[in-house]
Coordinates of C-alpha atoms and ligand atoms in Angstrom, one line a residue:
X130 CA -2.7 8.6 -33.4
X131 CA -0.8 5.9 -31.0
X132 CA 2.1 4.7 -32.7
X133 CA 3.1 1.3 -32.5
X134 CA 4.2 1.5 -28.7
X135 CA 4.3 -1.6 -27.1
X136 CA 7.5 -3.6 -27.8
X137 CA 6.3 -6.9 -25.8
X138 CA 7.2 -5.4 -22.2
X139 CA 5.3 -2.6 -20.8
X140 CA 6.2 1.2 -20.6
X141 CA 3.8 2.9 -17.7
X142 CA 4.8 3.4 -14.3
X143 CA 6.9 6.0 -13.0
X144 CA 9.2 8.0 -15.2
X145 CA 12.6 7.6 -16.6
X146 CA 14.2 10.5 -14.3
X147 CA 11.9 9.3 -11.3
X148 CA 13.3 5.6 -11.1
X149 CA 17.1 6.3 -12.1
X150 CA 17.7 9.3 -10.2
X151 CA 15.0 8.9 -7.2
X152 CA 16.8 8.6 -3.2
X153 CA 15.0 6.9 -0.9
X154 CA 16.1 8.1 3.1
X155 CA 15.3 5.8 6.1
X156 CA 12.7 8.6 6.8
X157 CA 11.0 7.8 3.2
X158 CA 11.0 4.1 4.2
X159 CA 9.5 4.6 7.6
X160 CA 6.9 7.0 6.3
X161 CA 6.1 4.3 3.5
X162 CA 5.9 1.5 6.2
X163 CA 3.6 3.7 8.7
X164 CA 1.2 4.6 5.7
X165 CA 0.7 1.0 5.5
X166 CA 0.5 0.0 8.8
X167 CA -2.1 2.6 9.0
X168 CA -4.2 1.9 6.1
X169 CA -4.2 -2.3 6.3
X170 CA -3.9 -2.4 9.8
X171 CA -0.6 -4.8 10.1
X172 CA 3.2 -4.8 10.1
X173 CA 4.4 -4.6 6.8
X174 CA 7.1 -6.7 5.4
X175 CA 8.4 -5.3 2.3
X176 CA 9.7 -8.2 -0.7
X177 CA 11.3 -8.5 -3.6
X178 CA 7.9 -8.9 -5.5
X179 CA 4.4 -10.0 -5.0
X180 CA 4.8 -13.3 -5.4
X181 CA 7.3 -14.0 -2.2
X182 CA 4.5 -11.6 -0.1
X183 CA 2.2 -14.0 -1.0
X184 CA 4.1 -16.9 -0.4
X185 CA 4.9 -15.5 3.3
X186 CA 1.3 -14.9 3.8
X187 CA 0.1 -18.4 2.7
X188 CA 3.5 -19.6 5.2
X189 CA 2.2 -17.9 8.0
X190 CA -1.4 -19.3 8.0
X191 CA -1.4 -22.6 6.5
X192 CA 0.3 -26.0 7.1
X193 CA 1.9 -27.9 4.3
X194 CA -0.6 -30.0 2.2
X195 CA -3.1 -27.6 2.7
X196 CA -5.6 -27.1 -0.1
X197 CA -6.0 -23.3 -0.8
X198 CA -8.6 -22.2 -3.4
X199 CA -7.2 -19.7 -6.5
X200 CA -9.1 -18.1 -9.4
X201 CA -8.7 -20.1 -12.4
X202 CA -7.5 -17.2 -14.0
X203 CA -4.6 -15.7 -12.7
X204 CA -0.9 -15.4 -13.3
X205 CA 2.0 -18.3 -12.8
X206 CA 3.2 -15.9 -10.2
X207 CA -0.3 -16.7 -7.7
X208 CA 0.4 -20.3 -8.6
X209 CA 4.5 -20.4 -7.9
X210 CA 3.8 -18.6 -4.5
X211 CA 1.2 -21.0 -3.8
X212 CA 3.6 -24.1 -4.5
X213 CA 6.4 -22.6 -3.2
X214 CA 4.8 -22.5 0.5
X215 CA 4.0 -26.0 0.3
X216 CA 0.0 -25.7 -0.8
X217 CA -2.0 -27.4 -2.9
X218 CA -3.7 -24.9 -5.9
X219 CA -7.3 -25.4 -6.3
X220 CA -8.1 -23.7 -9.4
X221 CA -11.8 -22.9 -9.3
X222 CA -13.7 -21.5 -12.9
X223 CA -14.9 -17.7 -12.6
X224 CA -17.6 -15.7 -13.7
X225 CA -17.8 -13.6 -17.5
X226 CA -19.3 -10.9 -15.2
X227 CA -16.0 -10.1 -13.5
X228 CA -13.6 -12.4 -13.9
X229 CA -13.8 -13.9 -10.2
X230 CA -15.0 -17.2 -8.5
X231 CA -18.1 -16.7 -6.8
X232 CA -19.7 -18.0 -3.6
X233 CA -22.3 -19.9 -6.2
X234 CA -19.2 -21.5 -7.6
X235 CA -17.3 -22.0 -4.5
X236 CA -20.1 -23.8 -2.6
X237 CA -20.2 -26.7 -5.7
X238 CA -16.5 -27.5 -5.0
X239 CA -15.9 -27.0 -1.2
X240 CA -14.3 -29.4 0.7
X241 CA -13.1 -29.9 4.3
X242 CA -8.9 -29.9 3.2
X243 CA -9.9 -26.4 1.4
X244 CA -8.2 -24.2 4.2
X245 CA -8.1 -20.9 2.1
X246 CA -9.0 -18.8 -0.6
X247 CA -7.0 -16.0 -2.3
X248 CA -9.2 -13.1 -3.3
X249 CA -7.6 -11.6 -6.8
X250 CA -10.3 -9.1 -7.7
X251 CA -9.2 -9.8 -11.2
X252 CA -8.2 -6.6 -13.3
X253 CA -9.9 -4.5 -10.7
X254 CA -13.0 -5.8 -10.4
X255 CA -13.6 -6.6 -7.2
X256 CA -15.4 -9.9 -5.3
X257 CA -18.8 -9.5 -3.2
X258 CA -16.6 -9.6 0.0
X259 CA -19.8 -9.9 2.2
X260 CA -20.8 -13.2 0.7
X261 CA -17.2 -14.5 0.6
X262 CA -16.6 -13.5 4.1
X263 CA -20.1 -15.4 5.3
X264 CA -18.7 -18.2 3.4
X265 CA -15.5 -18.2 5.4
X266 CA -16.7 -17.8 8.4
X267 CA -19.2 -20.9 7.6
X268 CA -16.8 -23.1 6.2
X269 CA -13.5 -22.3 8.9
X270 CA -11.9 -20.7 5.6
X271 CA -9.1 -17.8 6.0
X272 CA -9.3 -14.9 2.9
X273 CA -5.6 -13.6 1.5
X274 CA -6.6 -10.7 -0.4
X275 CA -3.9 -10.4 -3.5
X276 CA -4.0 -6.5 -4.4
X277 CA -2.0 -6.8 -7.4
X278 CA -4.9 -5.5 -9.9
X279 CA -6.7 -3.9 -7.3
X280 CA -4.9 -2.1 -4.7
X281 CA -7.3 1.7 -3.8
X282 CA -10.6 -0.2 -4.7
X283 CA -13.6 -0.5 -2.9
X284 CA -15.8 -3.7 -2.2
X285 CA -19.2 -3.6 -3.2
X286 CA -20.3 -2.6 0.7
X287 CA -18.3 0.1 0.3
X288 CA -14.6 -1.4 2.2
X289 CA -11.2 -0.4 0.8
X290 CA -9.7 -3.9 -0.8
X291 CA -7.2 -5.0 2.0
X292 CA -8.5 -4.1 4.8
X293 CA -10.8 -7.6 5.1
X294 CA -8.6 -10.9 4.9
X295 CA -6.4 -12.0 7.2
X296 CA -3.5 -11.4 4.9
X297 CA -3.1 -8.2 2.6
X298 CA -0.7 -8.9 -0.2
X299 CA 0.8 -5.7 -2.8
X300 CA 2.8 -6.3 -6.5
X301 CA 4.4 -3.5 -7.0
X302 CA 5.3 -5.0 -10.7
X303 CA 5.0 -3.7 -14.2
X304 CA 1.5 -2.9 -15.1
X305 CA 0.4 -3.8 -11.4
X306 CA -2.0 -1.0 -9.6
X307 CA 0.9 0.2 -8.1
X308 CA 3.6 -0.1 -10.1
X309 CA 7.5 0.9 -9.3
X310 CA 8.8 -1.6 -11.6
X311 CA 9.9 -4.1 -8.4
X312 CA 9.0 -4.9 -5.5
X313 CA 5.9 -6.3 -3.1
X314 CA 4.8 -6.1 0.3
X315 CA 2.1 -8.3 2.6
X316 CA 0.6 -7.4 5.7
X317 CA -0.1 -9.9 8.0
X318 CA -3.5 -8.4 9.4
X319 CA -4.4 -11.6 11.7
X320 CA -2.3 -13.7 14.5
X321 CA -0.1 -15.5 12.6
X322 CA 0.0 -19.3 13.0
X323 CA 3.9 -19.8 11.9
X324 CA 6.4 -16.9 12.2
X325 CA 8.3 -16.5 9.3
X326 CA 11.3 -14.3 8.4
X327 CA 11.2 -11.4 7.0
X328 CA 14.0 -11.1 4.0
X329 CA 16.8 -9.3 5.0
X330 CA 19.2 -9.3 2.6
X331 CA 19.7 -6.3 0.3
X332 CA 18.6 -6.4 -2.9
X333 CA 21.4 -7.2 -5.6
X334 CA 22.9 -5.2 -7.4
X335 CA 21.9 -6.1 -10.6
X336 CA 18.4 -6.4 -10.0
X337 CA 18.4 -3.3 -8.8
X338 CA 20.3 -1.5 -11.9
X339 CA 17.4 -3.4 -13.8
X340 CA 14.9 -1.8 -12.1
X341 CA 16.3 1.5 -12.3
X342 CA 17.2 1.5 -15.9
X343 CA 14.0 -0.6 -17.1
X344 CA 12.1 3.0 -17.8
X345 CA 15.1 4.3 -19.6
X346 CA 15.5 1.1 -21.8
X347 CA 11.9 1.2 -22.7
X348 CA 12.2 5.0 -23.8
X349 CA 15.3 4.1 -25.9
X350 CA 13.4 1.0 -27.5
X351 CA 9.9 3.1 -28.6
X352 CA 12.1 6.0 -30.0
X353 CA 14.4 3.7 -31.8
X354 CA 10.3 2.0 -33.2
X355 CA 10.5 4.8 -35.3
X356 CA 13.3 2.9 -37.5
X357 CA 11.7 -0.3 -36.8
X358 CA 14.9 -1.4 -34.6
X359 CA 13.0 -1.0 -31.3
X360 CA 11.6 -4.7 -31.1
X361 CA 15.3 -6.0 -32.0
X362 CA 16.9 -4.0 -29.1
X363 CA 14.1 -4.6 -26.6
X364 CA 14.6 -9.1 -28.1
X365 CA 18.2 -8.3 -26.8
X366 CA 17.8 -6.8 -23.8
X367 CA 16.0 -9.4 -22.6
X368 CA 17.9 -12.2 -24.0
X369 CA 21.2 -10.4 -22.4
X370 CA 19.0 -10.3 -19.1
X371 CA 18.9 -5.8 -18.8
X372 CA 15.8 -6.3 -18.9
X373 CA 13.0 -9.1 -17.3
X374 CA 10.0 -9.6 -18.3
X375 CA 7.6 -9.5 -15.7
X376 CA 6.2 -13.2 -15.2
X377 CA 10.3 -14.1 -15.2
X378 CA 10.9 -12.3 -11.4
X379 CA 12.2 -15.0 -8.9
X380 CA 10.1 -15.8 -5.9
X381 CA 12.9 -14.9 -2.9
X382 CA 12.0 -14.7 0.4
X383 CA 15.3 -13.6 1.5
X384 CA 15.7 -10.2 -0.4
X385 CA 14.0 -6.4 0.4
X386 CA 13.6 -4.3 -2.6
X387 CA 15.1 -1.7 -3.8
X388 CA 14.4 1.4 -1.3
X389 CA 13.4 4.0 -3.8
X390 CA 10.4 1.5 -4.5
X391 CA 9.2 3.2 -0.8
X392 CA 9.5 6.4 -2.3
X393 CA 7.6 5.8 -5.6
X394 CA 4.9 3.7 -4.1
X395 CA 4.4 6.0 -1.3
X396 CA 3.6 8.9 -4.1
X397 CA 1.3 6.5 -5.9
X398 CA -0.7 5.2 -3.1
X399 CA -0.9 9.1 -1.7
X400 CA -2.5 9.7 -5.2
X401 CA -5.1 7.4 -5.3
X402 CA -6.0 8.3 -2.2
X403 CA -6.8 12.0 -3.7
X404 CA -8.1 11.0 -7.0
X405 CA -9.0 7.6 -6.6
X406 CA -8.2 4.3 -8.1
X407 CA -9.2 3.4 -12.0
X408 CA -10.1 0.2 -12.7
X409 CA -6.7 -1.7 -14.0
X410 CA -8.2 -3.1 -17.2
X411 CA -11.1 -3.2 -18.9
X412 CA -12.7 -5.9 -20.7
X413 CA -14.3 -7.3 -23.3
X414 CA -15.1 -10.8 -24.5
X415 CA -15.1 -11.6 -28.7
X416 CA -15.6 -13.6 -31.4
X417 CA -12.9 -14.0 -34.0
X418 CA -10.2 -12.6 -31.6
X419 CA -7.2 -13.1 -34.4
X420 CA -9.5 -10.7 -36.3
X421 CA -10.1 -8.5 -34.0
X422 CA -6.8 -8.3 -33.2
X423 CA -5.4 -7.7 -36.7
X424 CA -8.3 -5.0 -37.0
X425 CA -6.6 -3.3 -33.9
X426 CA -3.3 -3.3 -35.4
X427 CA -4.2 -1.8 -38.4
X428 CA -5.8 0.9 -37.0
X429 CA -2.3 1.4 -35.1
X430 CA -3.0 -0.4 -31.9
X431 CA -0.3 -2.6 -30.9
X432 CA -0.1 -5.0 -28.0
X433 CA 0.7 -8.6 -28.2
X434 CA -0.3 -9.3 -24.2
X435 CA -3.5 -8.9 -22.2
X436 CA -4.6 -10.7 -19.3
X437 CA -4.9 -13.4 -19.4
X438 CA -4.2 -15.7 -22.8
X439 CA -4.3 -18.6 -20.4
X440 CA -6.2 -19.9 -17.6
X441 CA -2.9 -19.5 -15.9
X442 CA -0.5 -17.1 -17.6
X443 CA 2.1 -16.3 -19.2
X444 CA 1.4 -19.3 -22.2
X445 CA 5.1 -20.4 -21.8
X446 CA 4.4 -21.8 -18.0
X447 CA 1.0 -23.1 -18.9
X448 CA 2.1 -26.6 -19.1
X449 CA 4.1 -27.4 -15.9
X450 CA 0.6 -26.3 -14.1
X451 CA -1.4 -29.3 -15.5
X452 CA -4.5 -26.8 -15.4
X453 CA -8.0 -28.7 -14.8
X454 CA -9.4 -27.5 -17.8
X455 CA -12.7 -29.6 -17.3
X456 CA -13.4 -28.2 -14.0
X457 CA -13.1 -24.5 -15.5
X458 CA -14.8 -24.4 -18.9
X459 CA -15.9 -20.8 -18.6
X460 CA -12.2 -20.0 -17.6
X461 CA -11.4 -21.6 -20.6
X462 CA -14.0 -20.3 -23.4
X463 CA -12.9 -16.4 -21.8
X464 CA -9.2 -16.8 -22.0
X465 CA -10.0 -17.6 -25.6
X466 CA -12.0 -14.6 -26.1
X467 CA -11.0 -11.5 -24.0
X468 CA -9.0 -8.7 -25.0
X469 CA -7.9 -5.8 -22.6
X470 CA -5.8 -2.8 -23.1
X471 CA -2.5 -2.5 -21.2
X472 CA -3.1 0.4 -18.3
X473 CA -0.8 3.3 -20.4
X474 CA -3.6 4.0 -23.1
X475 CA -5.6 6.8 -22.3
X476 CA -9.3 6.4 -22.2
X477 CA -10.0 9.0 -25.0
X478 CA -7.3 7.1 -26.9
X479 CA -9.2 4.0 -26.8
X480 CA -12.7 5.0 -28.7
X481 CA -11.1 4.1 -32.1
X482 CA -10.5 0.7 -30.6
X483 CA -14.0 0.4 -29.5
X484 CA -15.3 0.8 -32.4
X485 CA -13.8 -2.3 -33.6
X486 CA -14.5 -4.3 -30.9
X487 CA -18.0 -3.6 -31.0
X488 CA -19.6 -5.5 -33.5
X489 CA -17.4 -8.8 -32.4
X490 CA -18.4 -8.5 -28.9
X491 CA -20.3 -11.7 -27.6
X492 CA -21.0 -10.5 -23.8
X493 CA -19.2 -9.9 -20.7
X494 CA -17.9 -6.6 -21.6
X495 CA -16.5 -4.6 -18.6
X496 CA -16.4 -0.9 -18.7
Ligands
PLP276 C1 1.4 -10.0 -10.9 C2 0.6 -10.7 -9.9 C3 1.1 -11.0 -8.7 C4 2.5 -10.8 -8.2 O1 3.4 -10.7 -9.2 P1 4.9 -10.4 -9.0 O2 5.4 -10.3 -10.4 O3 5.5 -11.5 -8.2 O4 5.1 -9.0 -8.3 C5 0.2 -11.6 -7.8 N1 -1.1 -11.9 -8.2 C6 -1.6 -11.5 -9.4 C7 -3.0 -11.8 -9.7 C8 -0.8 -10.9 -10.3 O5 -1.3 -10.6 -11.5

């Protein structure tokens, strides 16, 4: 039976011992480096997290002012990036299929100041890359593919995700499809228009002791669940900033990670290259989510997060965005109605959780 497990933060990634004790050498981070220069074909610049990669992708390629097209459901990090460059978000509505614009979508809303489009493949489901790279070509566009739920996949035709775009952007977040608790990289695949730095500065120190200790913590918090104290210590780590929840991490495009993030995200990527990649999340779309949700407690599921509760997410940035909720109804009506399970529940856990779902499910289920 899963316990009540999930304190508000997630627990998966590498292990306690692994992220506090793991050394990375200079050898580690040159392997790490060559494995990605190999596989996306590009220098890689490593960051502090996914969204300054992508915000030194969308620096490299576009002017300021420049409109750049973004799935209309997505996290405030794609947005931040986006803003932070000096671009225009244009949030375009997706598909209950997968989650993604499509070109069907994208050639109602195309415009000549559209310079762009960021590629999400959202919770691993991944775009018909042919038909979006025909579009491009057609309408002068240049793809930045943003790996974070879909780093290890394959396009349709059969391509590894990354090795398209012009850009290649990695999270290596929490819950992330490579996850080391910190940390990003982008690989600029193309000839850049504007050179930008690459950060430089080593990571601080208390960002680092977060990361490192952010396993640990969560370890302490589910064993202390068992006397109901776990949420109150996991509400006071955060509020004493040990611990940051994930949509909190400061765009910085001065800062490297931490190194052992080379290490850790060397073994991952090495792994899926053996076993191959899952999908990050599965779907499904419901009526009476509360319900549903109440159901799935009960029965002794407990998460109070899945991707996404908002067009743009987490809800406590959703107003700063002023998200065009008329232009994305379906974006809308599914943020209303999906449920997915965070990445650490195993699949044979899950067929309890199914069975609930099932008789609320109104379409659009992934799996
Ligand atoms: C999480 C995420 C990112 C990058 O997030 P960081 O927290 O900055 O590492 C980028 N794109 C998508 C779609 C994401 O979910």
């Amino acid at each position: 039976m899963i316990r009540k497990y999930y304190l508000g933060l997630n627990a998966n990634g590498p292990g306690v011992f692994k992220t506090l004790f793991c050394h990375s050498s200079s050898r580690d981070l040159r392997e790490f480096n060559e494995l990605l220069a190999g596989k996306y074909q590009g220098a890689p610049i490593l960051t502090k997290n996914g969204r300054s990669a992508l915000a030194i992708a969308l620096k490299s390629y576009f002017e300021p002012g420049d409109k750049i097209i973004v799935n209309g459901f997505t996290c405030y990090a794609v947005y931040e990036a986006v803003v932070e460059a000096g671009m225009t978000p244009i949030f375009v509505d997706i598909s209950k299929n997968d989650l993604n614009f499509n070109v069907g979508i994208l050639e109602k809303i195309i415009n000549k100041n559209v310079k762009g489009v960021i590629i999400q493949n959202s919770l691993g489901n991944t775009v018909d890359m042919e038909a979006m790279e025909k579009f491009a070509k057609k309408h002068n566009l240049v793809l930045i593919e943003d790996l974070a739920h879909s780093a290890g996949m394959k396009y349709p035709d059969g391509r590894e995700t990354g090795t398209v775009g012009a850009a290649t952007v990695l999270s290596f977040g929490k819950d992330k499809s490579i996850n080391t608790i910190t940390g990003g990289a982008v690989i600029l695949r193309a000839p850049v228009k504007h050179a930008v730095k690459a950060p430089f500065k080593a990571p601080k120190l208390s960002e680092l002791m977060r990361a490192r200790f952010y396993p640990l913590l969560c370890a302490v918090c589910r064993g202390l669940n068992y006397v109901h104290l776990g949420g109150a210590l996991m509400r006071f780590l955060i509020l004493t900033h040990q611990v940051e929840k994930s949509a909190d991490s400061k765009l910085d495009l001065v800062r490297r990670p931490p190194n052992f993030v080379a290490k850790l995200a060397t073994s991952q990527i090495k792994n899926f290259h053996h076993r191959g990649q899952p999908k990050l999340r599965d779907f499904y779309l419901v009526r009476d989510r509360e319900e549903v949700l109440l159901k799935l407690k009960k029965a002794g599921y407990y998460f109070n997060s899945f991707w996404y509760e908002k067009p743009v997410s987490p809800v406590r940035y959703y107003k700063e965005i002023q998200f065009p909720e008329k232009d994305c109804p379906e974006a809308v009506r599914i943020t209303e109605q999906i449920i997915n399970f965070p990445n650490y529940y195993k699949k044979q856990n899950l067929k309890r959780a199914r069975e609930i779902i099932k008789p609320y499910l109104t379409g659009g289920k992934s799996d």
